[in-house]
């Protein structure tokens, strides 16, 4: 594949490494080598089975950080792919491979943007940093959250953070995420009494008992959202009861659910309302709660303005601010006080068979990232 840009070449190297969560497969060492060559000091941080690193160039503020992950989701059935997901190929201007869009293409663009920026501005203001993990696509307990905890413990702050997740919809840079909804998970267990279906008076069916409560949870209007977020949503992702026999009343029902909640709600307010509904229905139950992340919002300011101007400069088009979609590791960084934005390539094929990214878009991304650095770290 001749005549490839530095960004595409690096993306191909990263995609060829089978870094399925929590494996890194050498991706981080490739990035570290490139960053150390331009003056970054690197700290490798391994927690459990997860590789992370924090790299920084400069000792003063403001700190502009790039955040991302080297891990990818499994490829699925190999025969469904047009080419091997870990042997990247270019067809019709698209780079194919697992992680091409989510997010090894972005990682490559981040590195080459910094290389170009440092070459032009070796004595730039402030600091550039990288926060990279191999635990974003999994349960995310030993990745970014642990690095942030380490930084907080020594009072090392990030001022501006670009999380380079695939945020774009129809063209690169048309959407940037300046916030995300919170995510609250619950596993509800409703107790009944197992028995014969012919003698229901001797049993207590937890499916029947929970049905009214489930209906109420599904139809509850939690809030109406606000100017920045859609309304809070409740979704059941799994429900299970029964022994598999048609003549046995089950003794227990298990239901798994999730809230994606806006800033009109808190973890505590949602828990309180759920318990109220279940208690009003007289259920014998337990709930195991797990908070994946609080909602966050970065209002218009220095980082949003820099990203908007950079996108307009490179693409010729304006951008839209959005808080839609799932969670990202920005949820661990925003609570420290950092301004956080997600800006990356098109998300149309992420986690899919034949995942791909435009090679032209990768070069545009690199230039956009470089332009953001120019606007934040170059004296006017």
Short mmCIF file of C-alpha atoms in Angstrom, two decimals:
data_model
loop_
_atom_site.label_atom_id
_atom_site.label_comp_id
_atom_site.label_asym_id
_atom_site.label_seq_id
_atom_site.Cartn_x
_atom_site.Cartn_y
_atom_site.Cartn_z
CA UNK A 1 0.00 0.00 0.00
CA UNK A 2 2.26 2.81 -1.29
CA UNK A 3 1.89 6.56 -0.77
CA UNK A 4 0.25 6.33 2.63
CA UNK A 5 0.23 9.25 5.02
CA UNK A 6 2.01 8.93 8.37
CA UNK A 7 -1.38 8.79 10.11
CA UNK A 8 -2.63 5.93 7.95
CA UNK A 9 0.64 4.01 8.32
CA UNK A 10 0.44 4.26 12.11
CA UNK A 11 -3.25 3.29 12.11
CA UNK A 12 -2.43 0.18 10.06
CA UNK A 13 0.30 -0.80 12.55
CA UNK A 14 -2.11 -0.42 15.49
CA UNK A 15 -5.02 -2.24 13.83
CA UNK A 16 -2.78 -5.20 13.00
CA UNK A 17 -2.27 -5.80 16.74
CA UNK A 18 -5.00 -8.03 18.19
CA UNK A 19 -5.77 -5.97 21.28
CA UNK A 20 -9.14 -7.36 22.37
CA UNK A 21 -10.07 -6.09 25.85
CA UNK A 22 -8.11 -6.05 28.12
CA UNK A 23 -5.13 -6.95 25.92
CA UNK A 24 -2.99 -4.14 24.54
CA UNK A 25 -0.86 -6.34 22.22
CA UNK A 26 1.96 -3.80 22.06
CA UNK A 27 -0.09 -0.85 20.81
CA UNK A 28 0.87 1.36 23.70
CA UNK A 29 4.59 0.69 23.29
CA UNK A 30 4.32 1.80 19.65
CA UNK A 31 2.68 5.05 20.76
CA UNK A 32 5.12 5.51 23.64
CA UNK A 33 8.09 5.21 21.29
CA UNK A 34 6.70 7.92 19.03
CA UNK A 35 5.87 10.24 21.94
CA UNK A 36 9.20 9.82 23.75
CA UNK A 37 10.95 10.73 20.49
CA UNK A 38 9.34 14.19 20.62
CA UNK A 39 10.01 14.89 24.27
CA UNK A 40 7.16 13.28 26.22
CA UNK A 41 7.88 11.79 29.62
CA UNK A 42 5.91 8.57 29.97
CA UNK A 43 4.58 6.75 33.02
CA UNK A 44 3.39 3.20 32.43
CA UNK A 45 0.58 2.37 34.84
CA UNK A 46 -0.56 -1.23 35.05
CA UNK A 47 -3.55 -2.01 37.25
CA UNK A 48 -4.66 -5.63 37.44
CA UNK A 49 -4.49 -7.01 33.91
CA UNK A 50 -4.82 -3.60 32.30
CA UNK A 51 -2.06 -1.55 30.68
CA UNK A 52 -2.34 2.22 30.82
CA UNK A 53 0.04 5.10 30.35
CA UNK A 54 0.19 8.79 31.14
CA UNK A 55 2.51 10.86 28.96
CA UNK A 56 3.24 14.54 29.32
CA UNK A 57 5.31 17.10 27.44
CA UNK A 58 5.82 20.22 29.52
CA UNK A 59 5.48 21.04 33.20
CA UNK A 60 3.25 24.11 33.15
CA UNK A 61 -0.44 24.67 32.58
CA UNK A 62 -2.73 24.61 30.83
CA UNK A 63 -2.65 20.85 30.28
CA UNK A 64 -4.28 19.73 27.01
CA UNK A 65 -4.79 15.96 27.13
CA UNK A 66 -5.72 13.42 24.49
CA UNK A 67 -7.59 10.44 25.95
CA UNK A 68 -8.24 7.13 24.25
CA UNK A 69 -8.07 3.35 24.36
CA UNK A 70 -6.06 0.72 22.56
CA UNK A 71 -8.47 -2.15 23.27
CA UNK A 72 -11.14 -3.24 20.80
CA UNK A 73 -14.25 -5.40 20.94
CA UNK A 74 -14.11 -8.99 19.59
CA UNK A 75 -14.35 -9.32 15.82
CA UNK A 76 -17.18 -11.85 15.78
CA UNK A 77 -17.37 -14.48 13.03
CA UNK A 78 -14.30 -14.16 10.82
CA UNK A 79 -16.14 -15.52 7.79
CA UNK A 80 -18.50 -12.54 7.95
CA UNK A 81 -15.63 -10.13 7.26
CA UNK A 82 -14.54 -9.31 3.73
CA UNK A 83 -10.93 -9.33 4.97
CA UNK A 84 -9.20 -10.42 8.17
CA UNK A 85 -10.13 -7.91 10.89
CA UNK A 86 -6.54 -7.83 12.16
CA UNK A 87 -4.91 -7.63 8.74
CA UNK A 88 -5.93 -4.09 7.77
CA UNK A 89 -6.69 -3.40 4.13
CA UNK A 90 -7.63 -0.32 2.11
CA UNK A 91 -10.45 -0.51 -0.42
CA UNK A 92 -12.00 2.45 -2.18
CA UNK A 93 -10.44 4.93 0.21
CA UNK A 94 -11.57 3.11 3.36
CA UNK A 95 -9.27 1.45 5.87
CA UNK A 96 -10.86 -1.80 7.10
CA UNK A 97 -10.11 -3.62 10.35
CA UNK A 98 -11.30 -4.04 13.91
CA UNK A 99 -10.69 -0.76 15.69
CA UNK A 100 -10.27 1.30 12.52
CA UNK A 101 -12.93 3.75 13.69
CA UNK A 102 -13.08 2.82 17.38
CA UNK A 103 -10.50 4.02 17.94
CA UNK A 104 -7.08 3.15 16.52
CA UNK A 105 -7.51 5.58 13.66
CA UNK A 106 -8.00 8.34 16.22
CA UNK A 107 -4.96 7.21 18.21
CA UNK A 108 -2.83 7.50 15.11
CA UNK A 109 -4.24 10.96 14.35
CA UNK A 110 -3.52 12.09 17.91
CA UNK A 111 0.12 11.04 17.69
CA UNK A 112 0.82 12.52 14.26
CA UNK A 113 -0.95 15.75 15.22
CA UNK A 114 1.40 16.13 18.18
CA UNK A 115 4.44 15.28 16.07
CA UNK A 116 3.55 18.00 13.58
CA UNK A 117 2.66 20.50 16.32
CA UNK A 118 5.88 19.96 18.28
CA UNK A 119 7.97 20.28 15.13
CA UNK A 120 6.40 23.69 14.48
CA UNK A 121 6.20 24.81 18.12
CA UNK A 122 8.91 23.07 20.18
CA UNK A 123 8.57 25.74 22.90
CA UNK A 124 4.77 25.73 23.06
CA UNK A 125 2.87 27.04 26.06
CA UNK A 126 1.57 24.71 28.78
CA UNK A 127 1.65 20.93 28.42
CA UNK A 128 0.38 18.24 26.08
CA UNK A 129 -0.62 14.93 27.65
CA UNK A 130 -1.87 11.48 26.68
CA UNK A 131 -4.09 9.28 28.87
CA UNK A 132 -4.33 5.86 27.21
CA UNK A 133 -5.90 2.63 28.50
CA UNK A 134 -6.65 -0.90 27.32
CA UNK A 135 -9.80 -1.19 29.46
CA UNK A 136 -12.43 1.02 27.84
CA UNK A 137 -14.49 -1.56 25.97
CA UNK A 138 -14.74 -3.80 29.04
CA UNK A 139 -15.89 -3.07 32.57
CA UNK A 140 -13.51 -0.10 32.78
CA UNK A 141 -12.46 -0.59 36.39
CA UNK A 142 -8.67 -0.66 35.96
CA UNK A 143 -8.24 1.85 33.17
CA UNK A 144 -8.87 5.58 32.89
CA UNK A 145 -10.57 5.76 36.28
CA UNK A 146 -7.42 4.44 38.00
CA UNK A 147 -5.11 6.78 36.09
CA UNK A 148 -7.33 9.73 37.01
CA UNK A 149 -7.28 8.65 40.65
CA UNK A 150 -3.48 8.61 40.54
CA UNK A 151 -3.33 12.07 38.98
CA UNK A 152 -5.82 13.44 41.50
CA UNK A 153 -3.85 11.99 44.42
CA UNK A 154 -0.87 14.13 43.44
CA UNK A 155 -3.00 17.12 42.41
CA UNK A 156 -2.03 16.89 38.74
CA UNK A 157 -4.89 18.43 36.79
CA UNK A 158 -6.08 18.23 33.20
CA UNK A 159 -7.49 21.54 31.95
CA UNK A 160 -8.73 20.49 28.50
CA UNK A 161 -9.33 16.95 27.30
CA UNK A 162 -10.11 15.63 23.83
CA UNK A 163 -11.55 12.13 24.06
CA UNK A 164 -11.03 10.89 20.53
CA UNK A 165 -14.01 8.55 20.32
CA UNK A 166 -15.88 8.31 17.01
CA UNK A 167 -18.35 11.18 17.35
CA UNK A 168 -19.09 12.13 13.74
CA UNK A 169 -22.27 11.14 11.89
CA UNK A 170 -22.17 12.02 8.18
CA UNK A 171 -18.83 13.80 7.74
CA UNK A 172 -15.82 14.13 9.98
CA UNK A 173 -16.33 16.79 12.64
CA UNK A 174 -20.03 17.36 11.98
CA UNK A 175 -20.83 16.36 15.58
CA UNK A 176 -18.79 16.72 18.75
CA UNK A 177 -19.94 15.43 22.11
CA UNK A 178 -19.73 18.06 24.83
CA UNK A 179 -21.41 15.87 27.42
CA UNK A 180 -22.86 12.44 28.09
CA UNK A 181 -25.78 11.04 30.00
CA UNK A 182 -25.16 9.15 33.21
CA UNK A 183 -25.59 5.38 33.33
CA UNK A 184 -27.06 3.53 36.31
CA UNK A 185 -27.49 -0.25 36.25
CA UNK A 186 -29.61 -2.45 38.49
CA UNK A 187 -30.20 -6.15 39.02
CA UNK A 188 -33.60 -6.65 40.63
CA UNK A 189 -34.38 -9.96 42.33
CA UNK A 190 -38.02 -10.55 43.29
CA UNK A 191 -38.72 -13.40 45.70
CA UNK A 192 -41.73 -15.66 45.41
CA UNK A 193 -42.51 -19.20 46.44
CA UNK A 194 -42.06 -22.11 44.09
CA UNK A 195 -44.98 -24.47 43.65
CA UNK A 196 -47.22 -26.47 41.32
CA UNK A 197 -49.18 -24.45 38.77
CA UNK A 198 -52.31 -26.44 39.72
CA UNK A 199 -52.09 -25.19 43.31
CA UNK A 200 -51.33 -21.47 43.04
CA UNK A 201 -52.78 -20.87 46.50
CA UNK A 202 -49.78 -22.76 47.90
CA UNK A 203 -47.22 -20.70 45.98
CA UNK A 204 -46.39 -17.06 45.22
CA UNK A 205 -45.62 -16.28 41.59
CA UNK A 206 -42.93 -13.53 41.39
CA UNK A 207 -43.72 -12.90 37.73
CA UNK A 208 -47.34 -12.06 38.53
CA UNK A 209 -46.27 -10.11 41.58
CA UNK A 210 -43.72 -8.02 39.71
CA UNK A 211 -45.77 -7.37 36.58
CA UNK A 212 -47.50 -4.23 37.84
CA UNK A 213 -44.24 -2.79 39.14
CA UNK A 214 -42.49 -3.55 35.85
CA UNK A 215 -45.28 -1.83 33.93
CA UNK A 216 -44.98 1.23 36.15
CA UNK A 217 -41.21 1.40 35.73
CA UNK A 218 -41.55 1.13 31.96
CA UNK A 219 -44.15 3.88 31.68
CA UNK A 220 -42.81 6.26 34.31
CA UNK A 221 -41.91 9.74 33.07
CA UNK A 222 -38.68 10.33 34.97
CA UNK A 223 -38.17 13.86 33.66
CA UNK A 224 -38.53 15.91 30.49
CA UNK A 225 -34.84 16.46 29.85
CA UNK A 226 -33.47 19.96 29.33
CA UNK A 227 -31.79 22.16 26.74
CA UNK A 228 -28.71 19.92 26.65
CA UNK A 229 -30.05 16.41 27.30
CA UNK A 230 -32.99 14.23 26.22
CA UNK A 231 -35.29 12.83 28.92
CA UNK A 232 -34.01 10.11 31.22
CA UNK A 233 -34.77 6.64 29.88
CA UNK A 234 -35.37 3.30 31.60
CA UNK A 235 -34.71 0.07 29.70
CA UNK A 236 -34.92 -3.59 30.70
CA UNK A 237 -32.07 -5.58 29.16
CA UNK A 238 -32.79 -9.03 30.60
CA UNK A 239 -35.49 -10.85 32.54
CA UNK A 240 -35.42 -14.41 33.78
CA UNK A 241 -37.60 -16.70 35.90
CA UNK A 242 -38.72 -20.30 35.94
CA UNK A 243 -37.21 -23.76 36.07
CA UNK A 244 -37.87 -24.60 32.44
CA UNK A 245 -40.86 -26.78 33.34
CA UNK A 246 -44.31 -25.65 32.26
CA UNK A 247 -46.01 -26.88 35.42
CA UNK A 248 -43.80 -25.13 38.00
CA UNK A 249 -44.44 -21.69 39.44
CA UNK A 250 -40.99 -20.09 39.81
CA UNK A 251 -39.63 -19.05 43.15
CA UNK A 252 -37.62 -16.09 41.93
CA UNK A 253 -37.49 -13.51 39.17
CA UNK A 254 -34.37 -11.62 38.09
CA UNK A 255 -34.54 -8.46 36.02
CA UNK A 256 -31.59 -6.42 34.69
CA UNK A 257 -32.21 -2.77 33.83
CA UNK A 258 -30.42 0.45 32.98
CA UNK A 259 -31.07 4.16 33.32
CA UNK A 260 -29.49 6.65 30.94
CA UNK A 261 -30.09 9.81 32.90
CA UNK A 262 -29.72 13.50 32.29
CA UNK A 263 -28.70 16.26 34.67
CA UNK A 264 -32.31 16.55 35.88
CA UNK A 265 -31.70 13.36 37.89
CA UNK A 266 -29.13 12.02 40.30
CA UNK A 267 -28.16 8.51 41.22
CA UNK A 268 -29.97 8.96 44.53
CA UNK A 269 -33.18 10.34 43.04
CA UNK A 270 -33.52 7.42 40.61
CA UNK A 271 -32.84 4.83 43.28
CA UNK A 272 -35.35 6.43 45.61
CA UNK A 273 -38.13 6.45 43.01
CA UNK A 274 -37.51 2.82 41.99
CA UNK A 275 -37.63 1.66 45.59
CA UNK A 276 -40.80 3.66 46.14
CA UNK A 277 -42.56 1.94 43.22
CA UNK A 278 -41.45 -1.53 44.29
CA UNK A 279 -42.43 -0.90 47.90
CA UNK A 280 -45.87 0.39 46.87
CA UNK A 281 -46.42 -2.89 45.00
CA UNK A 282 -45.56 -4.86 48.12
CA UNK A 283 -42.72 -6.88 46.61
CA UNK A 284 -40.13 -8.94 48.47
CA UNK A 285 -37.04 -7.86 46.58
CA UNK A 286 -33.38 -6.88 46.53
CA UNK A 287 -31.52 -4.62 44.08
CA UNK A 288 -27.81 -4.66 43.31
CA UNK A 289 -26.94 -1.22 41.93
CA UNK A 290 -23.91 -0.24 39.83
CA UNK A 291 -23.20 3.29 38.68
CA UNK A 292 -21.28 3.41 35.39
CA UNK A 293 -20.98 7.18 35.35
CA UNK A 294 -22.57 10.49 36.22
CA UNK A 295 -23.83 12.84 33.50
CA UNK A 296 -21.47 15.63 32.55
CA UNK A 297 -21.60 18.72 30.37
CA UNK A 298 -18.85 20.99 29.06
CA UNK A 299 -20.41 24.37 28.26
CA UNK A 300 -19.16 26.58 25.47
CA UNK A 301 -15.74 27.96 26.35
CA UNK A 302 -12.09 27.69 25.35
CA UNK A 303 -12.11 24.01 24.34
CA UNK A 304 -15.47 24.03 22.55
CA UNK A 305 -14.50 27.23 20.71
CA UNK A 306 -11.11 25.81 19.69
CA UNK A 307 -12.69 22.62 18.36
CA UNK A 308 -15.41 24.45 16.47
CA UNK A 309 -12.92 26.82 14.83
CA UNK A 310 -10.53 23.98 13.98
CA UNK A 311 -13.27 21.90 12.35
CA UNK A 312 -14.51 24.86 10.33
CA UNK A 313 -10.95 25.67 9.24
CA UNK A 314 -10.16 22.11 8.10
CA UNK A 315 -13.50 20.91 6.70
CA UNK A 316 -15.23 24.14 5.73
CA UNK A 317 -18.34 23.11 7.69
CA UNK A 318 -19.73 24.05 11.11
CA UNK A 319 -20.18 21.48 13.85
CA UNK A 320 -23.04 20.49 16.13
CA UNK A 321 -22.81 19.97 19.89
CA UNK A 322 -24.47 16.78 21.16
CA UNK A 323 -24.84 14.73 24.34
CA UNK A 324 -26.40 11.68 22.66
CA UNK A 325 -25.02 8.14 22.63
CA UNK A 326 -23.53 5.89 25.25
CA UNK A 327 -20.90 6.47 27.88
CA UNK A 328 -17.20 7.11 27.35
CA UNK A 329 -14.17 7.49 29.57
CA UNK A 330 -14.88 11.21 29.60
CA UNK A 331 -17.16 10.40 32.55
CA UNK A 332 -14.05 9.76 34.69
CA UNK A 333 -12.21 12.91 33.58
CA UNK A 334 -14.96 15.55 33.66
CA UNK A 335 -15.56 15.33 37.45
CA UNK A 336 -11.99 16.55 38.04
CA UNK A 337 -12.97 19.93 36.62
CA UNK A 338 -11.56 19.43 33.13
CA UNK A 339 -13.34 20.68 30.03
CA UNK A 340 -14.04 17.49 28.04
CA UNK A 341 -15.00 17.01 24.40
CA UNK A 342 -15.32 13.90 22.25
CA UNK A 343 -14.12 14.40 18.70
CA UNK A 344 -13.37 11.58 16.31
CA UNK A 345 -14.28 9.90 13.00
CA UNK A 346 -17.61 8.59 11.74
CA UNK A 347 -19.29 6.09 14.06
CA UNK A 348 -21.40 4.32 11.39
CA UNK A 349 -19.45 1.03 11.50
CA UNK A 350 -18.13 0.85 15.06
CA UNK A 351 -18.43 -2.60 16.70
CA UNK A 352 -19.73 -3.95 13.37
CA UNK A 353 -18.41 -6.49 10.91
CA UNK A 354 -16.23 -4.76 8.28
CA UNK A 355 -15.54 -1.78 10.52
CA UNK A 356 -13.86 0.96 8.51
CA UNK A 357 -12.70 4.56 8.46
CA UNK A 358 -11.92 6.94 5.62
CA UNK A 359 -8.17 7.43 5.19
CA UNK A 360 -8.88 11.00 4.12
CA UNK A 361 -10.83 11.54 7.34
CA UNK A 362 -7.87 10.32 9.40
CA UNK A 363 -5.65 12.97 7.85
CA UNK A 364 -8.32 15.61 8.44
CA UNK A 365 -8.60 14.51 12.08
CA UNK A 366 -4.87 14.84 12.58
CA UNK A 367 -4.99 18.35 11.17
CA UNK A 368 -8.01 19.24 13.33
CA UNK A 369 -6.25 18.00 16.48
CA UNK A 370 -3.15 19.99 15.53
CA UNK A 371 -5.29 23.08 14.99
CA UNK A 372 -6.87 22.68 18.44
CA UNK A 373 -3.39 22.59 19.97
CA UNK A 374 -2.45 25.71 18.01
CA UNK A 375 -5.43 27.57 19.44
CA UNK A 376 -4.84 26.50 23.05
CA UNK A 377 -1.05 26.33 23.36
CA UNK A 378 0.41 28.93 21.01
CA UNK A 379 0.86 32.50 22.16
CA UNK A 380 -1.23 34.84 20.08
#
